[in-house]
Tab-separated table of C-alpha atoms in Angstrom:
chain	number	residue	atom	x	y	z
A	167	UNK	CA	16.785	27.228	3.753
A	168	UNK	CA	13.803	27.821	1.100
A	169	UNK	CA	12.723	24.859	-1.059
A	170	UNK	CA	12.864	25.075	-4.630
A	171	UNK	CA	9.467	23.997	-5.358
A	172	UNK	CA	8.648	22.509	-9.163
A	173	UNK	CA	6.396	19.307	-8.314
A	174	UNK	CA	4.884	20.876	-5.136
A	175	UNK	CA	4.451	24.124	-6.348
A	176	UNK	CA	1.364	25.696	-4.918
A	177	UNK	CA	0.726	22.246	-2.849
A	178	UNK	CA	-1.484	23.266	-0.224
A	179	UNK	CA	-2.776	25.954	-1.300
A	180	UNK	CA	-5.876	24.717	-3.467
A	181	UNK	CA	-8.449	21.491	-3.211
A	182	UNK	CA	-6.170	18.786	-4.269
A	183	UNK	CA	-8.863	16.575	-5.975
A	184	UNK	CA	-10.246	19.729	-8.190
A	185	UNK	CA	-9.187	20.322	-11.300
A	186	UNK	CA	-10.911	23.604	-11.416
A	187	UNK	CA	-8.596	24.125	-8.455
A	188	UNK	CA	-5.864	23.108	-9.977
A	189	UNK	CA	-6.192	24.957	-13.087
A	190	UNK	CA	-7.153	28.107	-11.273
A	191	UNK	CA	-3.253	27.837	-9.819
A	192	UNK	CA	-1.618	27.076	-13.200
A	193	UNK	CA	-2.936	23.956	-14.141
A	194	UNK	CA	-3.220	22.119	-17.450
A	195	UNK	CA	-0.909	24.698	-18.666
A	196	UNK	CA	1.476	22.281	-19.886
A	197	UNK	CA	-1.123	20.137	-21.198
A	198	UNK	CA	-2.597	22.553	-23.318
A	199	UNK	CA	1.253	23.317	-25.274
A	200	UNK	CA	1.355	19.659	-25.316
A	201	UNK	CA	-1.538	19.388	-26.861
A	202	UNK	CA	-1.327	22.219	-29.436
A	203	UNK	CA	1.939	19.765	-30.532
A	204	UNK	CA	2.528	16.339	-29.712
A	205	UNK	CA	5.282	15.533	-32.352
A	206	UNK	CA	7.540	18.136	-30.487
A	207	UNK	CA	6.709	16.909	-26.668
A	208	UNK	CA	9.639	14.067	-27.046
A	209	UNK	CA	12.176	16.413	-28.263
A	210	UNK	CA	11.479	18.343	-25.645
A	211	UNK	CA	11.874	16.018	-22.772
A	212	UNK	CA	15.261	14.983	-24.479
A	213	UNK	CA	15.840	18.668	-24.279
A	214	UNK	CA	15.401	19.241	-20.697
A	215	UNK	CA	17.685	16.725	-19.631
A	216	UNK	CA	14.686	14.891	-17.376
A	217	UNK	CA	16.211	11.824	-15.897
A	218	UNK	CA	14.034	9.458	-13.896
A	219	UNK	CA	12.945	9.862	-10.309
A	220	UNK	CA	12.550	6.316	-9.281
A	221	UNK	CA	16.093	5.340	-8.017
A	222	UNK	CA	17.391	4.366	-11.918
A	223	UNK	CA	17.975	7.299	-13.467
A	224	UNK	CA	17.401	6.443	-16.952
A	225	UNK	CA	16.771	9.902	-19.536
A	226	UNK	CA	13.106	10.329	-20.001
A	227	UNK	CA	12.591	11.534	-23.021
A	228	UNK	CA	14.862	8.325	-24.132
A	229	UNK	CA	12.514	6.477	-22.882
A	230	UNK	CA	9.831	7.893	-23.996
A	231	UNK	CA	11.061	7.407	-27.518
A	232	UNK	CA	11.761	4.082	-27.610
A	233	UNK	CA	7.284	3.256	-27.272
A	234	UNK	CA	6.669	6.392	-29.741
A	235	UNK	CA	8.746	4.747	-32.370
A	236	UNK	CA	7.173	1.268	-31.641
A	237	UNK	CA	4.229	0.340	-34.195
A	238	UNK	CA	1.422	-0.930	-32.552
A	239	UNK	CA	-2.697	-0.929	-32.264
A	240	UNK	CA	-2.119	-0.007	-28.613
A	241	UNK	CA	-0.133	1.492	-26.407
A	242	UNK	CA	-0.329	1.799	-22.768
A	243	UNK	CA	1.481	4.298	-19.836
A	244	UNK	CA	1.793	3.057	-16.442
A	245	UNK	CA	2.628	4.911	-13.398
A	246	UNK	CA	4.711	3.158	-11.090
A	247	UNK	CA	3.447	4.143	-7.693
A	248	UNK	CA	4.237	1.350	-5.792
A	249	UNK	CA	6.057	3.237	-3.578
A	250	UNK	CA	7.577	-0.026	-0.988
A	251	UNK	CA	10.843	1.288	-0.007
A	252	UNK	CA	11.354	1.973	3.462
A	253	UNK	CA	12.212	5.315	4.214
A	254	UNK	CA	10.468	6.804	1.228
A	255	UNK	CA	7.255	8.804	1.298
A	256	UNK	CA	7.600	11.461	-1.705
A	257	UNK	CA	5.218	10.132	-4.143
A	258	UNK	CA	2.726	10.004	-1.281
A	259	UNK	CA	3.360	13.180	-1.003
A	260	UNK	CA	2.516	14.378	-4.660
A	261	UNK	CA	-0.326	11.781	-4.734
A	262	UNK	CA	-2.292	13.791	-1.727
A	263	UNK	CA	-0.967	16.991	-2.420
A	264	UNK	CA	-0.880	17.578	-6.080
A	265	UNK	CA	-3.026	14.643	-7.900
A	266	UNK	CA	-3.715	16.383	-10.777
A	267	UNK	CA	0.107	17.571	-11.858
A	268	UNK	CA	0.523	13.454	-11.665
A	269	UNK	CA	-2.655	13.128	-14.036
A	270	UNK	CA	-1.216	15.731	-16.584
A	271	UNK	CA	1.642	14.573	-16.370
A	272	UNK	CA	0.155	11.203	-17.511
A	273	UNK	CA	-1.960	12.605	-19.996
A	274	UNK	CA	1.199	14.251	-21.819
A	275	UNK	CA	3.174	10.651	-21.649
A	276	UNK	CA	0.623	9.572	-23.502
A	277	UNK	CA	0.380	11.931	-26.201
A	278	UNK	CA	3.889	11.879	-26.670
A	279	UNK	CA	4.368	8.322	-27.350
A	280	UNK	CA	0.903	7.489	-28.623
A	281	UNK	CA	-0.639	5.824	-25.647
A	282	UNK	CA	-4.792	5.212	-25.679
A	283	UNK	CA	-4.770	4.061	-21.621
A	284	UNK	CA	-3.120	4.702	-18.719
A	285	UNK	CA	-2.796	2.621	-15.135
A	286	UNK	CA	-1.645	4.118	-11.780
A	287	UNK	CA	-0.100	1.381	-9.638
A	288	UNK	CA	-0.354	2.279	-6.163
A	289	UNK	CA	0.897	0.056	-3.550
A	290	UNK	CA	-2.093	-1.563	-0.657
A	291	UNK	CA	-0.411	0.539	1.914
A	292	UNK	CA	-1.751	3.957	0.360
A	293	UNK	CA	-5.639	3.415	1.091
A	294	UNK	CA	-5.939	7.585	2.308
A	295	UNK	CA	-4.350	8.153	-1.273
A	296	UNK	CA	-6.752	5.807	-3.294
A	297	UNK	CA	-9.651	8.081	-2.092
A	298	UNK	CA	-8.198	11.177	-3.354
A	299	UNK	CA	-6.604	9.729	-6.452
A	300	UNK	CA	-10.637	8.086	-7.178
A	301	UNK	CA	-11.872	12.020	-6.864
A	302	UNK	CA	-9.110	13.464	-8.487
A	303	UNK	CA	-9.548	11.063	-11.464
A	304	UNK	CA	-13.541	11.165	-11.623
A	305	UNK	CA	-12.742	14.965	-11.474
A	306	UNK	CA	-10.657	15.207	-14.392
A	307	UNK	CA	-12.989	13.022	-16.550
A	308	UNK	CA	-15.949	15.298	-15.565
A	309	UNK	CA	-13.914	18.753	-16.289
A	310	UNK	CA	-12.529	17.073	-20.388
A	311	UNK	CA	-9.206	16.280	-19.274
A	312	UNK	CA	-9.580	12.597	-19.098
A	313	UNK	CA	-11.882	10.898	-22.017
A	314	UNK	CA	-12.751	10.451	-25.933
A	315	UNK	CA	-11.757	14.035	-26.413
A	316	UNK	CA	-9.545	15.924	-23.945
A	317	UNK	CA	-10.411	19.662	-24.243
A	318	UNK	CA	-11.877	19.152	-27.981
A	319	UNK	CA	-8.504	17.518	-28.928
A	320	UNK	CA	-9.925	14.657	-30.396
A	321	UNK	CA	-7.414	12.482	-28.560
A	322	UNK	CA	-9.077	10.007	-25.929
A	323	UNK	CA	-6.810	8.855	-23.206
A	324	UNK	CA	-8.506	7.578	-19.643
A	325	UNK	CA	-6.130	6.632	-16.407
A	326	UNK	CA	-7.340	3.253	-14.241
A	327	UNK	CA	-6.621	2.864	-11.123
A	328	UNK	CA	-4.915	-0.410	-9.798
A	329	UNK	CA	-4.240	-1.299	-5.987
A	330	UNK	CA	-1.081	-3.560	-5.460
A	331	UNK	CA	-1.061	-6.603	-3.097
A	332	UNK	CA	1.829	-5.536	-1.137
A	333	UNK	CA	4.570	-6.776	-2.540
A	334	UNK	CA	8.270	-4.555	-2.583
A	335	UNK	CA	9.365	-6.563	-5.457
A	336	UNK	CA	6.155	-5.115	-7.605
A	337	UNK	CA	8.534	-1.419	-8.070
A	338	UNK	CA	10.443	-3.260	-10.398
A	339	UNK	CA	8.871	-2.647	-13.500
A	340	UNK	CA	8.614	-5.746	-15.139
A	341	UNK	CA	7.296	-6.717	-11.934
A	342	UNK	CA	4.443	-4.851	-11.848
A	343	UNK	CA	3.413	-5.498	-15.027
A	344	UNK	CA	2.725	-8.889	-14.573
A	345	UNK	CA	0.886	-7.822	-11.294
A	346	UNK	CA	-1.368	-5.406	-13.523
A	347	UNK	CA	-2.179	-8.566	-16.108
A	348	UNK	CA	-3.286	-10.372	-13.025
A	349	UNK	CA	0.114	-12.867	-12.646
A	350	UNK	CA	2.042	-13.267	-9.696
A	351	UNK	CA	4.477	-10.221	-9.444
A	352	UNK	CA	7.986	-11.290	-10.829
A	353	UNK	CA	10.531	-9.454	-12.789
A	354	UNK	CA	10.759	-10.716	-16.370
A	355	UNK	CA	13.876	-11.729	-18.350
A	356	UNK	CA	15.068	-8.395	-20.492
A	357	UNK	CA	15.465	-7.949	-23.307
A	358	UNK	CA	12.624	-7.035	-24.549
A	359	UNK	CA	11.882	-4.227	-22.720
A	360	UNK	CA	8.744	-2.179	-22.168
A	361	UNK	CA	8.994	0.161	-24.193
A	362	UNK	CA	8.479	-2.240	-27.263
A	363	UNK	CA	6.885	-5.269	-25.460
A	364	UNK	CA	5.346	-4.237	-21.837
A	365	UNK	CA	1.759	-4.849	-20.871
A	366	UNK	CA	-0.141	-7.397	-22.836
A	367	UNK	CA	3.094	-7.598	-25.158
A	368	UNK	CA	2.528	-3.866	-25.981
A	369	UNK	CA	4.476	-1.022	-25.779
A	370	UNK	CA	4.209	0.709	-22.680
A	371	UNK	CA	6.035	3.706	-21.085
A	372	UNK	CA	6.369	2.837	-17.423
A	373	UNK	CA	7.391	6.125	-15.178
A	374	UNK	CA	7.669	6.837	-11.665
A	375	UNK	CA	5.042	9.574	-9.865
A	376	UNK	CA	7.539	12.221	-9.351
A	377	UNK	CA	9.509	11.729	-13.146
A	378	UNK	CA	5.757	12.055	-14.546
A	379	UNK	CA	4.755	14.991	-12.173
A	380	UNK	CA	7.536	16.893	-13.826
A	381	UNK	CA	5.915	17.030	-17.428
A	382	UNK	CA	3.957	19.662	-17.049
A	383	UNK	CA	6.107	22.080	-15.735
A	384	UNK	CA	8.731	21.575	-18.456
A	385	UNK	CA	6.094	21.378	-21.292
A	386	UNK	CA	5.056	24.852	-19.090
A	387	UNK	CA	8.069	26.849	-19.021
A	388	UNK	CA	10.028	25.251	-21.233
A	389	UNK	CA	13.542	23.217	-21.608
A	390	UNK	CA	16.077	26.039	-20.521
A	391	UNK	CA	13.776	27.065	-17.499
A	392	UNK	CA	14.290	23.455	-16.362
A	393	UNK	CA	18.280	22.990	-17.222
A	394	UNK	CA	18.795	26.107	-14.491
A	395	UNK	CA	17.876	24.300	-11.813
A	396	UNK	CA	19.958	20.975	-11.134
A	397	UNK	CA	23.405	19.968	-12.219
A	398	UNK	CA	24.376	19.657	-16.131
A	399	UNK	CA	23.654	15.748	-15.886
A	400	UNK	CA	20.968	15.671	-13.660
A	401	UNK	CA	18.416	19.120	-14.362
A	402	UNK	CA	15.696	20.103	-12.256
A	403	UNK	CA	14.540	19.473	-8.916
A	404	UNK	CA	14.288	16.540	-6.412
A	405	UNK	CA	12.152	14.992	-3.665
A	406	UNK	CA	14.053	14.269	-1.000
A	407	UNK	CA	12.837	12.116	2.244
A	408	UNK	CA	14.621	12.592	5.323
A	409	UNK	CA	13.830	10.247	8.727
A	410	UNK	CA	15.582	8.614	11.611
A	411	UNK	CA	17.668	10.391	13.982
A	412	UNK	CA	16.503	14.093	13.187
A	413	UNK	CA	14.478	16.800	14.658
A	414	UNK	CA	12.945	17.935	11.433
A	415	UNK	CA	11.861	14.992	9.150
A	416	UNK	CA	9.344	15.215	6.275
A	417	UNK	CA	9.716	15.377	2.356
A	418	UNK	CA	11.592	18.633	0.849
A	419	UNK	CA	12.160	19.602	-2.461
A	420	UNK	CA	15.504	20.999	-3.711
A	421	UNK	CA	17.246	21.029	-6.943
A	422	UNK	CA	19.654	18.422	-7.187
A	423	UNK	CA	23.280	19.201	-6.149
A	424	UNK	CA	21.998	20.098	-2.800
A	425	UNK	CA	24.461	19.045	0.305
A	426	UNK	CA	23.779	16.333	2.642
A	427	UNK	CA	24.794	18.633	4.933
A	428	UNK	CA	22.643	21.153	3.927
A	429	UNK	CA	19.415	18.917	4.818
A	430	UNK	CA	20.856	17.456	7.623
A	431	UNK	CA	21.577	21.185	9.213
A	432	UNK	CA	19.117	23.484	7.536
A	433	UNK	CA	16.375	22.103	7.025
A	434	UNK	CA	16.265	18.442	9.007
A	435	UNK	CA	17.996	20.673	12.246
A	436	UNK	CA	20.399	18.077	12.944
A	437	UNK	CA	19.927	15.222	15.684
A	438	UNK	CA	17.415	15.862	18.244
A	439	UNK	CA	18.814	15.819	21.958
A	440	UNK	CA	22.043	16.971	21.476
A	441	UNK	CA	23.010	13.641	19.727
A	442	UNK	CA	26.012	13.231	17.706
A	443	UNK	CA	25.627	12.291	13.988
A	444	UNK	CA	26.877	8.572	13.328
A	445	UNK	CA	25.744	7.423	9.430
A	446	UNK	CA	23.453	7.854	6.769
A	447	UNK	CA	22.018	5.198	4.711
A	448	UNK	CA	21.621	7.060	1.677
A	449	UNK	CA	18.692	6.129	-1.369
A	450	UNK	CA	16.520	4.156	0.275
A	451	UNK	CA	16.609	0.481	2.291
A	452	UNK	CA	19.352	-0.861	-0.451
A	453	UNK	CA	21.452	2.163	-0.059
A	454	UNK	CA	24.821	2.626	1.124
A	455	UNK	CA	25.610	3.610	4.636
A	456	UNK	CA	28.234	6.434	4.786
A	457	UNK	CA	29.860	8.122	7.793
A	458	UNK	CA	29.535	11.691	8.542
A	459	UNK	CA	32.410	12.817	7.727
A	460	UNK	CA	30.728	12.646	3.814
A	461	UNK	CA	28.265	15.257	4.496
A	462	UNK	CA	29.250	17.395	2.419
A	463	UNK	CA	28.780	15.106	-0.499
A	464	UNK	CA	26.342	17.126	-3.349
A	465	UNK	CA	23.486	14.626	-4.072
A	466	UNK	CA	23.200	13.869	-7.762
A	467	UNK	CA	23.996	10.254	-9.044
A	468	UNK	CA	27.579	11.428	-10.088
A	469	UNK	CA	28.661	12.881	-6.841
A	470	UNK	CA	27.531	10.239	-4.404
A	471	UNK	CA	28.853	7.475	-7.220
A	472	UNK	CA	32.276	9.115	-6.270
A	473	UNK	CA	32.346	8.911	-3.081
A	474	UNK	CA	30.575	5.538	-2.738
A	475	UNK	CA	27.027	6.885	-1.098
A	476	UNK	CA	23.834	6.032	-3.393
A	477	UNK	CA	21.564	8.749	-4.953
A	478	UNK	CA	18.305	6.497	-5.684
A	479	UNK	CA	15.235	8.239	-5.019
A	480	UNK	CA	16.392	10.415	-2.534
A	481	UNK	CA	15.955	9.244	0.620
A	482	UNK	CA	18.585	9.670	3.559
A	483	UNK	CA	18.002	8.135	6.988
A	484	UNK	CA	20.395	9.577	9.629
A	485	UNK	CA	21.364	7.262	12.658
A	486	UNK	CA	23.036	9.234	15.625
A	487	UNK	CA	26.179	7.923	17.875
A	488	UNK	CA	23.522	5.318	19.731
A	489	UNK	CA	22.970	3.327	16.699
A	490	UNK	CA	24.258	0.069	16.237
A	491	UNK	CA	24.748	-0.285	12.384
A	492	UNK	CA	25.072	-4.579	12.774
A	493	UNK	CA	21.152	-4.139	14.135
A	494	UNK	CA	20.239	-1.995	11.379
A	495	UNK	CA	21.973	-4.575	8.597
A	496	UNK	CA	20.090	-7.430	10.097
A	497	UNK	CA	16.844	-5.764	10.255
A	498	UNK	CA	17.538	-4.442	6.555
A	499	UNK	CA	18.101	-8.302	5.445
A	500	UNK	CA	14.920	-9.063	6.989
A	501	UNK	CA	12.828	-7.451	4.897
A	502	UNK	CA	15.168	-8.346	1.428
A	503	UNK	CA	14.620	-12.079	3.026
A	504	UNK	CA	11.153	-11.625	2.915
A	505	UNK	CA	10.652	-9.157	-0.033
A	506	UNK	CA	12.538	-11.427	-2.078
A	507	UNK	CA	10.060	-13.143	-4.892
A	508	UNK	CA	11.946	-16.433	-4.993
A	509	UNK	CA	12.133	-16.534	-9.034
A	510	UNK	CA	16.493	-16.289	-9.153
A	511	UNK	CA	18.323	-18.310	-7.056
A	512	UNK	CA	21.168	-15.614	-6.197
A	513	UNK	CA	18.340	-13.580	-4.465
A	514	UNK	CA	16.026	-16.287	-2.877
A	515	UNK	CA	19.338	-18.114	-1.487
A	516	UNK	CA	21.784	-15.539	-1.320
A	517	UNK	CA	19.240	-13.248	1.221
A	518	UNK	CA	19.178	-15.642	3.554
A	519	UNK	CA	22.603	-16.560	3.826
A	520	UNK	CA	23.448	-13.074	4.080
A	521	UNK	CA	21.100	-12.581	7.192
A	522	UNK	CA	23.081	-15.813	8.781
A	523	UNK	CA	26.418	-14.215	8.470
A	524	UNK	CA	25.295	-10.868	9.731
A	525	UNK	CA	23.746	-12.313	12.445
A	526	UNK	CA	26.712	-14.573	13.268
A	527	UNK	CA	28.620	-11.509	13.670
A	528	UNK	CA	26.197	-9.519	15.491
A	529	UNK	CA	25.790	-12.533	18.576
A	530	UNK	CA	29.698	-12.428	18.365
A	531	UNK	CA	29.888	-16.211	16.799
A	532	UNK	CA	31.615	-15.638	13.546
A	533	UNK	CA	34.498	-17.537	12.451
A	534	UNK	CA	37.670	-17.310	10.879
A	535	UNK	CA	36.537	-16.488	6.785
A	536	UNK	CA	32.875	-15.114	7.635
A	537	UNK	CA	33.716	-11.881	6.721
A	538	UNK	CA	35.388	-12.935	3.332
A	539	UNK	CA	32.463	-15.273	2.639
A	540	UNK	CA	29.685	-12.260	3.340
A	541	UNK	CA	31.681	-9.915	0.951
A	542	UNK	CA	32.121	-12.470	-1.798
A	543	UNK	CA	28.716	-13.534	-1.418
A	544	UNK	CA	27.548	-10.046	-1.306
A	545	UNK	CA	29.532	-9.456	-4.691
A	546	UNK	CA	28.261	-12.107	-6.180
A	547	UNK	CA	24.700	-10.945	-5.751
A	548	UNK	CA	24.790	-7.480	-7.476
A	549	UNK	CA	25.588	-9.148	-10.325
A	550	UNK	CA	23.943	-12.104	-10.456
A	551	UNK	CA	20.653	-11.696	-9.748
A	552	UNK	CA	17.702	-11.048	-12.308
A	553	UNK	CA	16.623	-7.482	-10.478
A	554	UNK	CA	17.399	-4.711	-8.541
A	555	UNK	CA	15.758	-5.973	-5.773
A	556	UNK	CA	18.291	-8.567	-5.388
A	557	UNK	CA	21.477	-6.934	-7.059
A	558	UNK	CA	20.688	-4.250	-4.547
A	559	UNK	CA	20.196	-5.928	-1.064
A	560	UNK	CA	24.130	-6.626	-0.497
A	561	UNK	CA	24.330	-2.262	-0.793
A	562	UNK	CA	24.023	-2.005	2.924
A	563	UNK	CA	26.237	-4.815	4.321
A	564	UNK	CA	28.986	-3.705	1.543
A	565	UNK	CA	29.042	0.153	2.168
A	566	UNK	CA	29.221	-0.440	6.371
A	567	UNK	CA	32.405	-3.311	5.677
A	568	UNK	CA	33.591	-0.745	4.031
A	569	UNK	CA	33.076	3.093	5.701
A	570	UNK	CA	32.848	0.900	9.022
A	571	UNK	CA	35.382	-1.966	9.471
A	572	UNK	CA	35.505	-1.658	13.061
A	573	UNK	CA	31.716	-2.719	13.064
A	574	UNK	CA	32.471	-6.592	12.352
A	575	UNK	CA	36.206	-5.994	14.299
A	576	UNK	CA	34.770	-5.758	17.621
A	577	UNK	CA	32.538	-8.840	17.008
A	578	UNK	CA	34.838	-10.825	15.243
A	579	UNK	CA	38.274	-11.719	16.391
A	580	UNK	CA	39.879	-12.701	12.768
A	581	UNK	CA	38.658	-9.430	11.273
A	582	UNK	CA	40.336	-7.532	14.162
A	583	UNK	CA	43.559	-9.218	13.141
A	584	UNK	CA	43.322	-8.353	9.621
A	585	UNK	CA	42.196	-4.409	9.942
């Protein structure tokens, strides 16, 4: 099965940090429309139906829209690589392959909505991708396309670089934010949002790597190129990371409405030694886990909302018939336990507690009600706490009481009565 390349095209075959390079492949193209007219780049966005790439979804040009209409005396764009979920490696991927479309990509953000600076956020655990994002940078600035005047345009617009501390919590964008102005990393009360009060109080369009990697190719080719690829509510192409159980695993790109099944059999080649398929934790660490029997599910947001799987950024991590799923929920609450920033007390208590359930029913100790209690409690989180860090967490443990009842049946002798 042939990817459908749109972020990675040409990746690999050029000097990633050169912009020369770049531009000798295609390049800047999109920069250089974007540049001939700003006014027009948010109506085009809108246009192409460009939804966000970081798990969310949200309409980009939307977005976008919402910092060009707010008045200020600066305005800032901020890429959101922080890229801490487990199971994810596709902005990596862009980052060493293709550092320049991110940096055009950037660079037409900002002229959109106005923007005089721009920050990268990359997470601590990327130190192979600082180096080339520091030449690819100090390349564009040296070539015009970072500056006072970007090729003669008289606009000035220069991207700093900004290493995280580690923190999963920081990929929520309010988050990060307050990591960039120096505070501890904590998500912030909203309303207001970014777009009208974000770094320093000013507006500031934060975007994921691969949603700002797709700029230039739509400011390329064009609206109606990108609406053919995709669904009608979600255009254009997608990352997609695939791990665990498989023989194949790696990052792929495909427009959206692809089949599970399709990257589990083409492309991943299935479960190595024979193995049987089991689950799928689908979107990243706070996805749900779905049986097999849903492979055939077509991954946009809209399809995998309707069958109770979770589109996010694209991730899928396939456990075979040796997996035990109660092992994978406790090591999953683990990391929420320790992710967790502590501000809200749904997610600094409710993590915990959750881990003490699952465990419970994992050493074959639970009681009479424990299963009741972990789904209430679970409940109770994805709407009560302040982020998605903690409104997601309970994803997991839900989907598998769910899809896999039998999983806290054979460990608990009340839930074997009542399924």
């Amino acid at each position: 099965m042939e990817e459908t390349r749109v972020v990675l095209d040409k990746a690999g075959e050029f000097l990633p940090t050169s912009a020369r390079a770049y531009e000798a492949v295609g390049g800047y193209t999109g920069l250089r429309k974007a540049l001939a007219d700003p006014d027009q780049i948010v109506e085009i966005i809108k246009a192409s139906g460009l939804r966000g790439r970081g798990g969310a979804g949200f309409p980009t040009g939307l977005k976008m829209s919402f910092t060009k209409a707010a008045a200020a005396d600066h305005k800032y764009v901020v890429c959101n690589a922080d890229e801490g979920e487990p199971g994810t490696n596709k902005d990596r991927v862009i980052m060493e392959e293709v550092p320049h479309r991110l940096i055009e990509g950037m660079i037409i953000a900002a002229l959109a909505v106005g923007a005089d600076q721009g920050y990268i956020y990359l997470r601590a655990e990327y130190p192979h991708v600082k180096k080339v994002l520091e030449k690819a940078l100090e390349d564009a600035r040296q070539h015009g396309f970072l500056g006072t005047d970007i090729l003669g345009s008289g606009f000035a617009f220069d991207i700093q670089l900004f290493i995280g501390a580690g923190a999963y919590v920081c990929g929520e964008e309010t988050a990060l934010l307050d990591s960039l102005e120096g505070k501890r990393g904590e998500p912030r009360v909203k309303p207001p949002y970014p777009g009208v009060a974000g770094l320093w109080g000013k507006p500031t369009l934060v975007n994921n790597v691969e949603t700002l990697a797709n700029l230039p190719a739509i400011m390329e080719h064009g609206p109606k190129w990108y609406r053919r690829l995709g669904t009608e509510r979600f255009p254009g192409t997608k990352l997609f990371t695939l791990s665990g159980n498989i023989t194949n695993p790696g990052v792929y790109e495909f427009p959206v409405g692809v089949t599970i099944r399709q990257l589990f059999e083409e492309v991943g080649g299935g479960c190595p030694n024979g193995k049987r398929l089991y689950a799928i934790q689908t979107g990243g660490a706070s996805g749900n886990i779905i049986p097999a029997s849903l492979l055939d599910t077509p991954l946009d947001p809209e399809s995998c909302d309707g069958v109770g799987a979770t589109f996010g950024a694209g991730d899928l991590m396939f456990m075979d018939e040796t997996c035990c799923l109660l092992d994978v929920l406790e090591n999953l609450t683990e990391f929420f336990v320790k992710e967790s920033c502590g501000k809200c007390c749904p997610c600094r208590e409710g993590n915990p507690q959750l881990l003490h359930l699952v465990r419970k029913f994992r050493h074959g100790t639970a009681q009479e009600g424990d299963l009741d209690l972990l789904v209430e409690l679970g409940k109770a989180m994805t709407v009560g706490c302040l982020c998605g860090l903690g409104q997601m967490a309970p994803n997991p443990i839900l989907s598998v009481v769910r899809f896999f009842p039998h999983v806290f049946a054979v460990n608990n002798a009340y839930a074997r009565e009542v399924s």
